[in-house]
């Protein structure tokens, strides 16, 4: 029991108490200063009719695609290519080097990476638009983050760049423990590379895929730094996400109750997603 | 793991968590209570090198001379840090004796309403602050029981002021043969000339406070003083579909369409807009007097000047941030003395010479003609009761709302839709005030 004590203390101080306080705050009207006023379900009722909140929820789904689904699919292909093709033809060193390069964005602090992307995408001086103009393709130059039609897609593209390294590293570790004999047998039977990847390799690394999908989905639902530094949720509310909206409600709109309600809803969704993932994973493991 | 080191680890973790918890409850900071009678604790968040920091350092020097034996403990904070922890800090016993805080209902007003600040009304009379600060500047110093500015007791004192103006590039104006405009028609003609030459006349930042300030100046050109009072102090109904707001939204959108303001400035920040002016990309920028010191330091390639928004009698601006005295301050008398020092002529002169707008009307000893002009323009506004505060003040979430709505306006949303969104947010807050 004594071994559990530190964890229990930390859990209480860092997770349980703030969680309970947050849920309590979500039932109050509070500016963050002075007394809280009991508001019952008013904040949740307001959420139901708040178009900005619903827009932010849809954007969250887009971020799940950008941070979990697309990186997992791309990551699988890249990992298999590095493991199967690059390592075999050019040696494992080059494969490790490329893997490290792809993983590099994960090492950068999010805010630093986001500010640099902001510079690259700047409509006037940004490297992207300047390069397009310099090579005579100025008609493609565009204020990607300033146009509500492209802002979310641009944020998604940056997130794919950022997130890709994580599944690649996990999948490559998973590929190490797959049984090469199975792939070879399939190859002898005439299976193409794609068939071998999908039918032979993927079933073997299913646990890794679940871990990647679960952790990336949770990360995407919490995505804050990118939106904070790249767009502040704008233009308009076209890149607003729940975590940033919650922060705005808390600290700039001084509506702590409402910000807590958003945070509580997001907590419930994240817990639900995690439970579903773990349940599916366990069923497949059995 | 051996039993002994496990025990150590537990002890360390418990100590760490206990330490964290202690930090949380005390609000940080040191200072033993026994020596507090001889210590003046000052907090502010103006950065190193700013006019305010230079001037307030002077005030500290003056204060020390008058109060030998008193130790001054100064801490540089950030506004976010202060705002996010205000309640925790100010409810504790370890509070500063005097601190800078943002003016306005959502900031100083909120603290005063919760009883966290000392009522400075007796001192305002005693020290004569009520004479030094004219009626326009007193608006942001006084808050009523609901925390609404403009009437009631004194809860803070500002020793400087700020207002919006157009910064212009004299060199570029001369190159294109353009005179400083004094009417909107002249400004429009000047902008037309620049656009014809392939130059976007105004620097702007849609992802910051700049865009909403253009909109507000346009609104003020058709608004009355009563409209401003209604808007900022809830003294009467506010209709965002009235002539002034409708015309402002349409004009702002036209300016974007006509290329007077670049459409692709929608995602820019104020720093980027400032750069665009400093590098001569845009020959004009509407913004606050807080840029003055920066431009004086960084613009070397051209000469620049300022003019007030043409044709307006009302102009965005107000007293600066406040010095407030927390309710739990241990040394209120010393705090009052320090505040009074910030209003003394020598400190005011330091402010003026570093490109800030002092409260004092005197320009003697102010060396740069640019700085003299800054003060004269302000006095012209203040003596005319022309200060109209800022567009984002009426509700705590209005900054975010205005920012998002002006971005939508720049991207082609209908004026009607944008004004309706502003109206909804505004009404929601005002009805919650009761």
XYZ file of C-alpha atoms in Angstrom:
720
model
C 0.000 0.000 0.000
C 2.791 2.431 0.860
C 3.932 2.186 -2.743
C 0.575 3.547 -3.895
C 0.634 6.493 -1.533
C 2.693 8.965 -3.614
C 0.650 8.248 -6.693
C -2.562 8.572 -4.706
C -1.465 11.899 -3.234
C -0.409 13.224 -6.623
C -3.608 11.970 -8.241
C -5.691 13.713 -5.596
C -3.838 17.012 -5.794
C -3.280 17.194 -9.542
C -6.344 15.441 -10.965
C -9.172 14.666 -8.550
C -9.465 18.015 -6.751
C -9.221 20.191 -9.898
C -11.699 17.907 -11.673
C -14.271 18.165 -8.906
C -13.738 21.933 -8.624
C -14.127 22.292 -12.369
C -17.402 20.373 -12.356
C -18.640 22.460 -9.442
C -17.639 25.711 -11.191
C -19.543 24.657 -14.283
C -22.771 24.903 -12.280
C -22.010 28.463 -11.172
C -21.690 31.958 -12.558
C -18.277 33.188 -11.595
C -15.955 35.887 -12.907
C -12.927 34.287 -11.249
C -12.969 36.973 -8.555
C -15.331 37.127 -5.610
C -18.213 34.809 -4.775
C -19.614 32.101 -7.066
C -23.336 32.192 -7.789
C -25.172 28.905 -8.213
C -26.558 28.734 -11.730
C -27.765 25.143 -11.980
C -27.731 23.891 -15.547
C -27.766 27.381 -17.101
C -24.249 27.082 -18.540
C -25.050 23.732 -20.132
C -28.299 25.083 -21.538
C -26.335 27.972 -23.036
C -23.880 25.477 -24.579
C -26.693 23.723 -26.392
C -27.637 26.930 -28.189
C -24.173 28.360 -28.718
C -23.259 28.189 -32.398
C -19.604 28.932 -31.609
C -19.446 25.901 -29.323
C -20.965 23.613 -31.938
C -18.642 24.999 -34.603
C -15.724 24.270 -32.274
C -16.959 20.677 -31.811
C -17.040 20.127 -35.574
C -13.547 21.564 -35.844
C -12.498 19.101 -33.167
C -13.600 16.267 -35.423
C -11.481 17.752 -38.202
C -8.521 17.811 -35.834
C -9.108 14.145 -34.967
C -8.717 13.456 -38.673
C -5.601 15.614 -38.854
C -3.922 14.335 -35.718
C -5.068 10.708 -35.477
C -6.590 9.248 -38.638
C -4.369 10.738 -41.347
C -1.069 10.422 -39.411
C -1.890 6.829 -38.477
C -2.571 5.890 -42.116
C 0.346 7.847 -43.522
C 2.522 6.682 -40.642
C 1.771 3.068 -41.424
C 2.802 3.489 -45.050
C 5.928 5.487 -44.170
C 6.944 3.037 -41.425
C 6.448 0.051 -43.697
C 8.390 1.747 -46.494
C 11.270 2.620 -44.162
C 11.295 -0.849 -42.612
C 10.739 -2.896 -45.738
C 12.289 -0.914 -48.528
C 14.758 1.691 -47.274
C 16.297 -0.455 -44.527
C 16.651 -3.462 -46.815
C 18.033 -1.639 -49.856
C 20.019 1.214 -48.299
C 20.768 -0.129 -44.839
C 19.202 0.399 -41.443
C 21.264 3.548 -40.795
C 19.538 5.578 -43.457
C 16.173 4.275 -42.243
C 17.003 5.406 -38.688
C 18.133 8.801 -39.946
C 14.945 9.325 -41.933
C 12.864 8.156 -38.977
C 14.620 10.699 -36.761
C 13.964 13.455 -39.325
C 10.267 12.594 -39.486
C 10.103 12.501 -35.693
C 11.856 15.858 -35.281
C 8.701 18.052 -35.227
C 7.534 16.106 -32.152
C 10.597 17.296 -30.276
C 9.962 20.988 -30.993
C 7.970 22.996 -28.470
C 4.513 23.451 -29.996
C 4.484 27.219 -29.579
C 7.864 27.613 -31.296
C 6.845 25.376 -34.192
C 3.504 27.187 -34.509
C 5.104 30.636 -34.587
C 7.546 29.487 -37.265
C 4.659 28.074 -39.323
C 2.910 31.399 -38.852
C 5.924 33.075 -40.454
C 6.098 30.575 -43.288
C 2.413 31.078 -44.055
C 2.412 34.876 -43.655
C 0.474 36.284 -46.625
C 3.023 38.990 -47.434
C 6.477 37.933 -46.354
C 5.963 34.239 -45.660
C 8.382 31.816 -47.293
C 5.569 29.863 -48.945
C 3.929 32.773 -50.727
C 7.222 34.441 -51.579
C 8.534 31.189 -53.072
C 5.349 30.738 -55.099
C 5.663 34.289 -56.464
C 9.372 33.849 -57.213
C 8.819 30.770 -59.338
C 6.090 32.498 -61.296
C 3.203 30.768 -59.575
C 1.972 33.858 -57.767
C -1.603 32.982 -58.714
C -1.368 30.193 -56.138
C -0.201 32.557 -53.386
C -2.935 32.813 -50.807
C -3.639 34.083 -47.309
C -4.109 30.512 -46.107
C -4.674 31.268 -42.431
C -6.697 34.434 -43.086
C -9.288 32.950 -45.427
C -12.078 31.166 -43.553
C -12.304 28.610 -46.369
C -8.687 27.502 -46.040
C -7.768 28.310 -42.427
C -8.933 25.036 -40.874
C -7.454 22.948 -43.695
C -4.135 24.745 -43.257
C -4.098 24.131 -39.526
C -4.903 20.478 -40.264
C -2.022 20.214 -42.726
C 0.415 21.647 -40.179
C -0.878 19.182 -37.592
C -0.295 16.238 -39.937
C 3.301 17.440 -40.372
C 3.677 17.712 -36.616
C 2.002 14.442 -35.691
C 3.353 12.080 -38.373
C 6.600 11.211 -36.590
C 4.852 9.714 -33.600
C 3.009 6.864 -35.378
C 6.058 6.243 -37.583
C 8.264 5.604 -34.545
C 5.669 3.445 -32.781
C 4.856 1.455 -35.912
C 8.518 0.868 -36.731
C 9.024 -0.491 -33.229
C 6.014 -2.717 -33.803
C 7.331 -3.924 -37.153
C 10.519 -5.100 -35.448
C 8.610 -7.762 -33.601
C 6.537 -8.999 -36.551
C 7.390 -12.434 -37.851
C 9.280 -12.071 -41.164
C 8.451 -15.665 -42.047
C 4.772 -14.756 -42.467
C 5.556 -11.975 -44.935
C 7.970 -14.164 -46.826
C 5.425 -16.953 -47.053
C 2.844 -14.513 -48.390
C 5.369 -13.170 -50.887
C 6.087 -16.685 -52.163
C 2.342 -17.184 -52.511
C 2.325 -14.150 -54.826
C 0.953 -11.463 -52.475
C 1.736 -7.885 -53.538
C 3.433 -5.429 -51.173
C 0.128 -3.750 -50.471
C -1.605 -7.060 -49.754
C 1.177 -8.149 -47.430
C 1.036 -4.840 -45.551
C -2.699 -4.885 -45.137
C -3.358 -8.596 -44.589
C -0.200 -9.831 -42.910
C 1.555 -6.941 -41.176
C -1.323 -4.784 -39.951
C -3.031 -7.592 -37.966
C 0.271 -8.220 -36.188
C 0.761 -4.621 -35.081
C -2.849 -3.997 -34.094
C -1.935 -3.129 -30.458
C 0.373 -0.357 -31.706
C -2.348 0.977 -33.974
C -4.787 1.157 -31.066
C -2.286 2.965 -28.884
C -1.542 5.485 -31.628
C -5.200 6.103 -32.429
C -6.141 6.485 -28.780
C -3.325 8.799 -27.736
C -3.556 10.887 -30.923
C -7.328 11.235 -30.649
C -7.049 12.397 -27.068
C -4.242 14.782 -28.054
C -6.341 16.221 -30.865
C -9.279 16.857 -28.537
C -6.946 18.788 -26.272
C -5.180 20.663 -29.119
C -4.668 24.164 -27.802
C -1.185 25.500 -28.515
C -1.505 25.296 -32.295
C -4.762 27.193 -32.408
C -3.539 29.663 -29.794
C -0.371 30.530 -31.726
C -1.504 30.117 -35.334
C -4.973 31.668 -35.556
C -6.454 32.443 -32.113
C -9.502 30.554 -33.369
C -10.001 32.919 -36.294
C -10.695 34.313 -38.789
C -14.114 34.727 -37.251
C -14.569 31.420 -35.449
C -13.407 29.277 -38.368
C -10.648 27.491 -36.425
C -12.175 27.705 -32.947
C -11.762 24.512 -30.894
C -13.301 23.644 -27.505
C -10.051 23.863 -25.538
C -9.296 27.363 -26.832
C -12.903 28.443 -26.415
C -12.802 27.231 -22.840
C -9.602 29.191 -22.236
C -11.142 32.341 -23.753
C -14.242 31.965 -21.597
C -12.117 31.495 -18.500
C -9.507 34.174 -18.858
C -10.553 36.841 -21.326
C -14.345 36.689 -21.121
C -14.171 36.190 -17.330
C -16.951 33.616 -17.574
C -15.345 30.846 -15.535
C -18.591 28.903 -15.173
C -19.056 28.679 -18.926
C -15.406 27.819 -19.533
C -15.726 25.055 -16.921
C -18.843 23.711 -18.603
C -16.946 23.432 -21.902
C -14.034 21.757 -20.121
C -16.375 19.328 -18.358
C -18.057 18.326 -21.611
C -14.655 17.796 -23.226
C -13.516 15.690 -20.246
C -16.572 13.485 -20.589
C -15.990 13.070 -24.325
C -12.316 12.237 -23.841
C -13.104 9.688 -21.123
C -15.818 8.143 -23.317
C -13.488 7.936 -26.327
C -10.781 6.325 -24.194
C -13.173 3.767 -22.720
C -14.498 2.817 -26.159
C -10.987 2.450 -27.556
C -9.807 0.318 -24.633
C -12.914 -1.834 -24.853
C -12.466 -2.438 -28.585
C -8.791 -3.179 -28.058
C -9.500 -5.700 -25.318
C -12.123 -7.433 -27.453
C -9.643 -7.802 -30.282
C -6.928 -8.999 -27.935
C -9.080 -11.834 -26.627
C 13.743 -0.739 -5.559
C 15.324 -1.045 -2.082
C 12.975 -0.217 0.752
C 15.051 2.727 1.956
C 15.129 4.574 -1.337
C 11.415 3.939 -1.837
C 10.788 5.606 1.495
C 12.943 8.545 0.455
C 11.055 8.849 -2.801
C 7.739 8.932 -0.967
C 9.040 11.551 1.429
C 10.315 13.646 -1.474
C 7.023 13.409 -3.343
C 4.991 14.315 -0.286
C 7.282 17.255 0.383
C 6.925 18.338 -3.248
C 3.144 18.191 -3.240
C 2.951 19.925 0.109
C 5.268 22.586 -1.261
C 3.095 23.004 -4.345
C -0.015 23.290 -2.242
C 1.651 25.896 -0.057
C 2.626 27.913 -3.123
C -0.972 27.823 -4.276
C -2.392 29.144 -1.055
C 0.097 31.879 -0.352
C -0.007 33.340 -3.835
C 3.773 33.301 -3.988
C 6.182 35.982 -2.958
C 8.183 36.467 0.205
C 8.652 39.244 2.705
C 8.372 38.714 6.435
C 5.435 40.413 8.138
C 7.556 41.772 10.959
C 9.430 44.123 8.639
C 6.355 45.103 6.645
C 5.972 48.470 8.341
C 9.152 49.631 6.628
C 8.567 48.044 3.228
C 6.649 49.355 0.222
C 5.787 46.568 -2.213
C 5.154 47.723 -5.780
C 4.034 45.584 -8.710
C 3.636 46.597 -12.333
C 3.787 44.915 -15.718
C 5.129 47.568 -18.098
C 8.202 46.161 -19.800
C 11.794 47.223 -19.290
C 12.673 50.173 -21.495
C 9.100 51.439 -21.805
C 8.400 55.087 -20.982
C 6.305 53.976 -18.022
C 9.003 51.840 -16.482
C 11.564 54.652 -16.845
C 9.204 57.203 -15.313
C 8.073 54.956 -12.461
C 11.658 54.112 -11.623
C 12.103 57.867 -11.222
C 9.076 57.906 -8.916
C 10.683 55.151 -6.814
C 13.882 57.219 -6.565
C 11.871 60.263 -5.443
C 9.946 58.152 -2.966
C 13.106 56.756 -1.404
C 14.479 60.268 -0.937
C 11.345 61.358 0.903
C 11.130 58.160 2.938
C 14.608 57.238 4.124
C 14.432 53.974 6.033
C 11.669 52.526 3.875
C 12.692 49.632 1.635
C 11.029 49.517 -1.764
C 10.396 46.005 -3.061
C 9.538 46.046 -6.736
C 8.354 43.018 -8.765
C 7.772 42.929 -12.498
C 4.654 40.878 -13.288
C 2.711 40.103 -16.428
C -0.851 41.269 -16.876
C -2.075 37.739 -17.584
C -0.401 36.508 -14.433
C -2.108 39.225 -12.406
C -5.517 38.848 -14.016
C -5.636 35.080 -13.807
C -4.697 35.043 -10.141
C -6.122 38.379 -9.024
C -8.642 36.914 -6.637
C -6.129 34.554 -5.054
C -3.417 37.212 -4.753
C -5.619 39.992 -3.451
C -7.475 37.816 -0.965
C -4.234 36.698 0.623
C -2.336 38.604 3.270
C 0.769 38.810 1.114
C -0.372 41.515 -1.292
C 1.517 44.388 -2.878
C 0.888 47.802 -1.348
C 0.392 49.420 -4.720
C 0.079 47.815 -8.147
C -0.664 48.611 -11.750
C -3.947 47.259 -13.077
C -5.869 47.635 -16.324
C -8.541 50.312 -16.375
C -12.109 49.450 -17.297
C -15.143 47.587 -16.014
C -13.867 44.078 -16.665
C -10.607 44.665 -14.809
C -10.310 47.365 -12.141
C -14.118 47.673 -11.994
C -14.468 43.979 -11.260
C -11.919 44.112 -8.425
C -13.545 47.191 -6.908
C -16.973 45.551 -7.040
C -15.615 42.551 -5.122
C -14.192 44.831 -2.439
C -10.583 43.920 -3.190
C -9.398 47.522 -3.664
C -9.066 50.450 -1.302
C -11.403 53.406 -1.838
C -9.097 56.307 -2.690
C -11.734 59.067 -2.637
C -10.436 60.819 0.524
C -6.883 60.760 -0.859
C -8.031 62.093 -4.233
C -9.226 65.224 -2.445
C -6.369 65.366 0.047
C -3.613 65.088 -2.586
C -5.533 67.048 -5.201
C -5.693 64.175 -7.723
C -9.272 65.201 -8.453
C -7.907 68.507 -9.792
C -4.932 67.058 -11.659
C -7.067 64.549 -13.549
C -9.690 66.207 -15.725
C -13.230 64.817 -16.007
C -12.372 62.612 -19.009
C -9.452 61.007 -17.183
C -11.446 60.534 -13.994
C -13.902 58.282 -15.825
C -11.538 55.316 -15.680
C -10.467 56.065 -12.092
C -13.956 55.910 -10.574
C -16.298 52.929 -10.298
C -19.791 52.608 -8.849
C -21.097 49.752 -6.698
C -21.731 47.632 -9.805
C -18.144 48.134 -10.941
C -19.193 50.415 -13.819
C -16.734 53.197 -14.578
C -17.454 56.916 -14.689
C -19.074 57.570 -11.327
C -18.764 56.556 -7.689
C -15.594 56.249 -5.667
C -11.982 56.495 -6.747
C -10.304 53.086 -6.970
C -7.221 53.963 -8.983
C -5.142 56.789 -10.377
C -3.464 56.947 -13.771
C -0.477 59.185 -14.271
C -0.576 59.023 -18.060
C -3.125 58.953 -20.841
C -3.472 57.330 -24.242
C -5.407 57.942 -27.444
C -5.627 56.804 -31.023
C -4.094 58.743 -33.890
C -2.941 58.197 -37.430
C 0.807 57.702 -37.735
C 1.969 58.754 -41.176
C 5.128 58.457 -43.203
C 6.124 62.044 -44.059
C 8.673 60.916 -46.621
C 6.098 58.939 -48.585
C 3.512 61.701 -48.277
C 6.045 64.128 -49.798
C 6.997 61.692 -52.540
C 3.391 61.410 -53.736
C 2.612 65.093 -53.130
C 0.038 64.425 -50.430
C -0.861 66.968 -47.731
C -1.857 65.948 -44.211
C -5.627 65.411 -44.522
C -7.952 67.359 -42.251
C -11.222 66.014 -43.612
C -12.430 62.522 -44.488
C -12.709 63.591 -48.133
C -9.040 64.587 -48.179
C -8.067 61.325 -46.497
C -10.063 59.360 -49.071
C -8.348 61.262 -51.894
C -4.945 60.588 -50.341
C -5.719 56.873 -50.001
C -6.833 56.829 -53.641
C -3.476 58.232 -54.705
C -1.572 55.568 -52.792
C -3.744 52.766 -54.144
C -3.140 54.043 -57.690
C 0.586 53.819 -56.985
C 0.167 50.197 -55.861
C 0.539 50.983 -52.163
C -1.894 49.865 -49.471
C -2.412 53.076 -47.465
C -3.180 51.703 -43.999
C -1.412 49.055 -41.939
C -3.907 46.815 -40.178
C -4.091 43.669 -38.052
C -7.316 41.661 -38.078
C -6.080 39.211 -35.472
C -5.497 41.973 -32.933
C -6.996 45.204 -31.664
C -6.288 47.298 -34.774
C -9.209 46.342 -37.015
C -11.804 47.032 -34.317
C -10.241 50.448 -33.715
C -10.718 51.437 -37.365
C -14.331 50.382 -37.064
C -14.729 52.355 -33.841
C -13.221 55.588 -35.221
C -15.607 55.274 -38.169
C -18.507 54.793 -35.783
C -17.419 57.771 -33.671
C -17.434 60.029 -36.738
C -21.237 59.770 -36.722
C -21.887 59.165 -32.997
C -22.761 61.640 -30.234
C -21.225 61.895 -26.772
C -24.447 60.463 -25.423
C -24.056 57.430 -27.713
C -20.582 56.870 -26.290
C -21.850 57.101 -22.713
C -24.679 54.676 -23.495
C -22.288 52.274 -25.164
C -19.579 52.338 -22.510
C -21.551 53.016 -19.340
C -24.990 51.510 -20.100
C -26.753 54.839 -19.512
C -29.233 54.184 -22.302
C -30.157 51.739 -25.048
C -27.539 50.865 -27.645
C -28.647 49.995 -31.151
C -25.972 48.492 -33.354
C -28.228 48.920 -36.379
C -28.285 52.698 -35.969
C -26.859 55.025 -38.602
C -23.408 55.310 -36.975
C -22.680 51.582 -36.589
C -24.249 50.654 -39.936
C -22.206 53.266 -41.741
C -19.055 52.212 -39.878
C -19.463 48.541 -40.827
C -20.170 49.416 -44.469
C -17.320 51.924 -44.657
C -14.854 49.489 -43.107
C -15.863 46.826 -45.602
C -15.585 49.342 -48.470
C -12.087 50.255 -47.339
C -11.078 46.616 -47.577
C -12.742 46.317 -51.005
C -11.040 49.493 -52.248
C -7.667 48.305 -51.025
C -7.265 51.062 -48.398
C -6.764 48.219 -45.918
C -5.243 44.970 -47.162
C -7.631 42.022 -47.107
C -4.759 39.731 -46.205
C -4.129 41.652 -42.982
C -7.017 39.650 -41.507
C -4.693 37.189 -39.758
C -1.965 39.657 -38.744
C -1.060 40.774 -35.233
C -0.361 44.312 -34.066
C 3.384 43.662 -34.084
C 3.229 42.725 -37.755
C 1.148 45.819 -38.545
C 3.681 47.949 -36.665
C 6.449 46.365 -38.755
C 4.551 47.164 -41.935
C 4.523 50.825 -40.951
C 8.124 50.840 -39.714
C 9.406 49.326 -42.954
C 7.463 51.802 -45.076
C 5.212 49.152 -46.589
C 2.140 51.099 -45.492
C 2.375 54.894 -45.204
C -0.285 55.141 -42.462
C -1.427 53.273 -39.379
C -4.242 54.044 -36.971
C -3.221 53.065 -33.487
C -2.533 54.198 -29.968
C -0.037 56.566 -28.414
C 1.688 53.484 -26.948
C 3.511 53.097 -30.284
C 5.172 56.476 -29.972
C 8.241 55.421 -28.034
C 8.699 52.332 -30.234
C 8.558 54.318 -33.462
C 10.862 57.012 -32.110
C 13.414 54.320 -31.415
C 13.070 52.121 -34.471
C 12.228 54.330 -37.459
C 15.430 55.701 -38.964
C 14.789 55.543 -42.720
C 12.039 58.143 -42.948
C 10.484 60.950 -40.971
C 7.044 60.469 -39.527
C 4.322 62.439 -37.832
C 0.796 62.003 -36.549
C -2.626 63.473 -37.076
C -5.976 62.820 -35.448
C -8.618 60.858 -37.342
C -9.912 63.504 -39.764
C -13.331 64.974 -39.106
C -13.899 63.371 -35.694
C -14.655 65.327 -32.546
C -14.836 62.048 -30.654
C -11.705 59.950 -30.617
C -10.811 56.687 -28.905
C -8.628 57.241 -25.851
C -8.650 57.342 -22.070
C -6.568 57.600 -18.968
C -3.812 55.020 -18.805
C -3.583 51.969 -16.599
C -4.235 52.598 -12.939
C -2.240 52.372 -9.808
C -4.520 50.679 -7.292
C -4.109 49.933 -3.587
C -5.246 46.425 -2.608
C -7.635 46.199 0.336
C -5.115 44.117 2.315
C -2.167 46.433 1.703
C -0.107 46.729 4.877
C 1.208 50.201 4.126
C -1.537 52.217 2.542
C -0.078 55.570 3.520
C 3.202 54.767 1.762
C 1.217 53.561 -1.255
C -0.650 56.895 -1.469
C 2.642 58.771 -1.257
C 4.064 56.704 -4.093
C 1.025 57.274 -6.297
C 1.338 60.973 -5.610
C 4.993 60.847 -6.642
C 4.048 59.455 -10.063
C 2.050 62.640 -10.678
C 4.889 65.020 -9.760
C 6.328 67.249 -12.519
C 9.687 65.464 -12.761
C 8.083 62.049 -13.323
C 5.590 63.562 -15.752
C 8.472 65.085 -17.683
C 10.212 61.707 -17.921
C 7.004 60.237 -19.337
C 6.751 63.050 -21.888
C 10.371 62.807 -22.963
C 10.046 59.070 -23.531
C 7.047 59.294 -25.812
C 4.173 58.737 -23.377
C 1.248 61.109 -22.813
C 1.589 62.662 -19.363
C -1.376 63.908 -17.350
C 0.433 67.177 -16.802
C -0.314 69.855 -19.375
C 3.113 71.426 -19.153
C 5.440 70.918 -22.094
C 8.373 72.837 -20.622
C 11.478 70.694 -20.671
C 10.027 68.388 -23.334
C 12.722 68.348 -25.961
C 11.434 66.498 -29.021
C 8.873 68.353 -31.172
C 7.180 64.991 -31.822
C 6.612 64.564 -28.097
C 5.288 68.115 -27.784
C 2.819 67.419 -30.583
C 1.712 64.225 -28.862
C 0.840 66.212 -25.742
C -0.852 69.072 -27.608
C -3.047 66.722 -29.618
C -4.129 65.002 -26.437
C -4.959 68.246 -24.699
C -7.036 69.354 -27.662
C -9.050 66.147 -27.318
C -9.367 66.200 -23.540
C -10.372 69.847 -23.303
C -13.151 69.143 -25.806
C -14.442 66.110 -23.874
C -13.476 64.152 -26.951
C -12.181 60.958 -25.333
C -14.398 58.023 -26.291
C -12.571 55.117 -24.544
C -12.174 51.853 -26.431
C -14.561 49.699 -28.425
C -13.897 46.477 -26.519
C -14.694 47.785 -23.046
C -18.455 47.326 -22.667
C -18.411 43.566 -22.014
C -15.638 41.229 -20.884
C -16.006 39.137 -24.047
C -16.361 42.079 -26.432
C -12.711 42.008 -27.423
C -13.042 38.448 -28.719
C -16.419 39.168 -30.277
C -15.263 42.335 -32.051
C -12.096 40.615 -33.221
C -14.000 37.700 -34.754
C -16.680 39.962 -36.239
C -14.252 42.417 -37.856
C -12.422 39.429 -39.350
C -15.728 38.204 -40.772
C -16.415 41.706 -42.075
C -13.039 41.750 -43.838
C -13.810 38.350 -45.334
C -17.102 39.586 -46.748
C -19.767 38.763 -44.127
C -22.773 41.078 -44.360
C -22.710 44.175 -42.168
C -26.152 43.293 -40.919
C -25.050 39.881 -39.691
C -21.946 41.305 -37.990
C -23.889 44.057 -36.221
C -26.505 41.543 -35.091
C -23.770 39.409 -33.503
C -22.406 42.457 -31.677
C -25.903 43.355 -30.498
C -26.508 39.851 -29.131
C -23.269 39.769 -27.175
C -23.801 43.293 -25.856
C -27.402 42.694 -24.778
C -26.520 39.401 -23.131
C -23.962 41.061 -20.891
C -26.006 44.152 -20.078
C -29.013 42.037 -19.077
C -26.754 39.945 -16.813
C -25.765 43.143 -14.987
C -29.314 43.454 -13.696
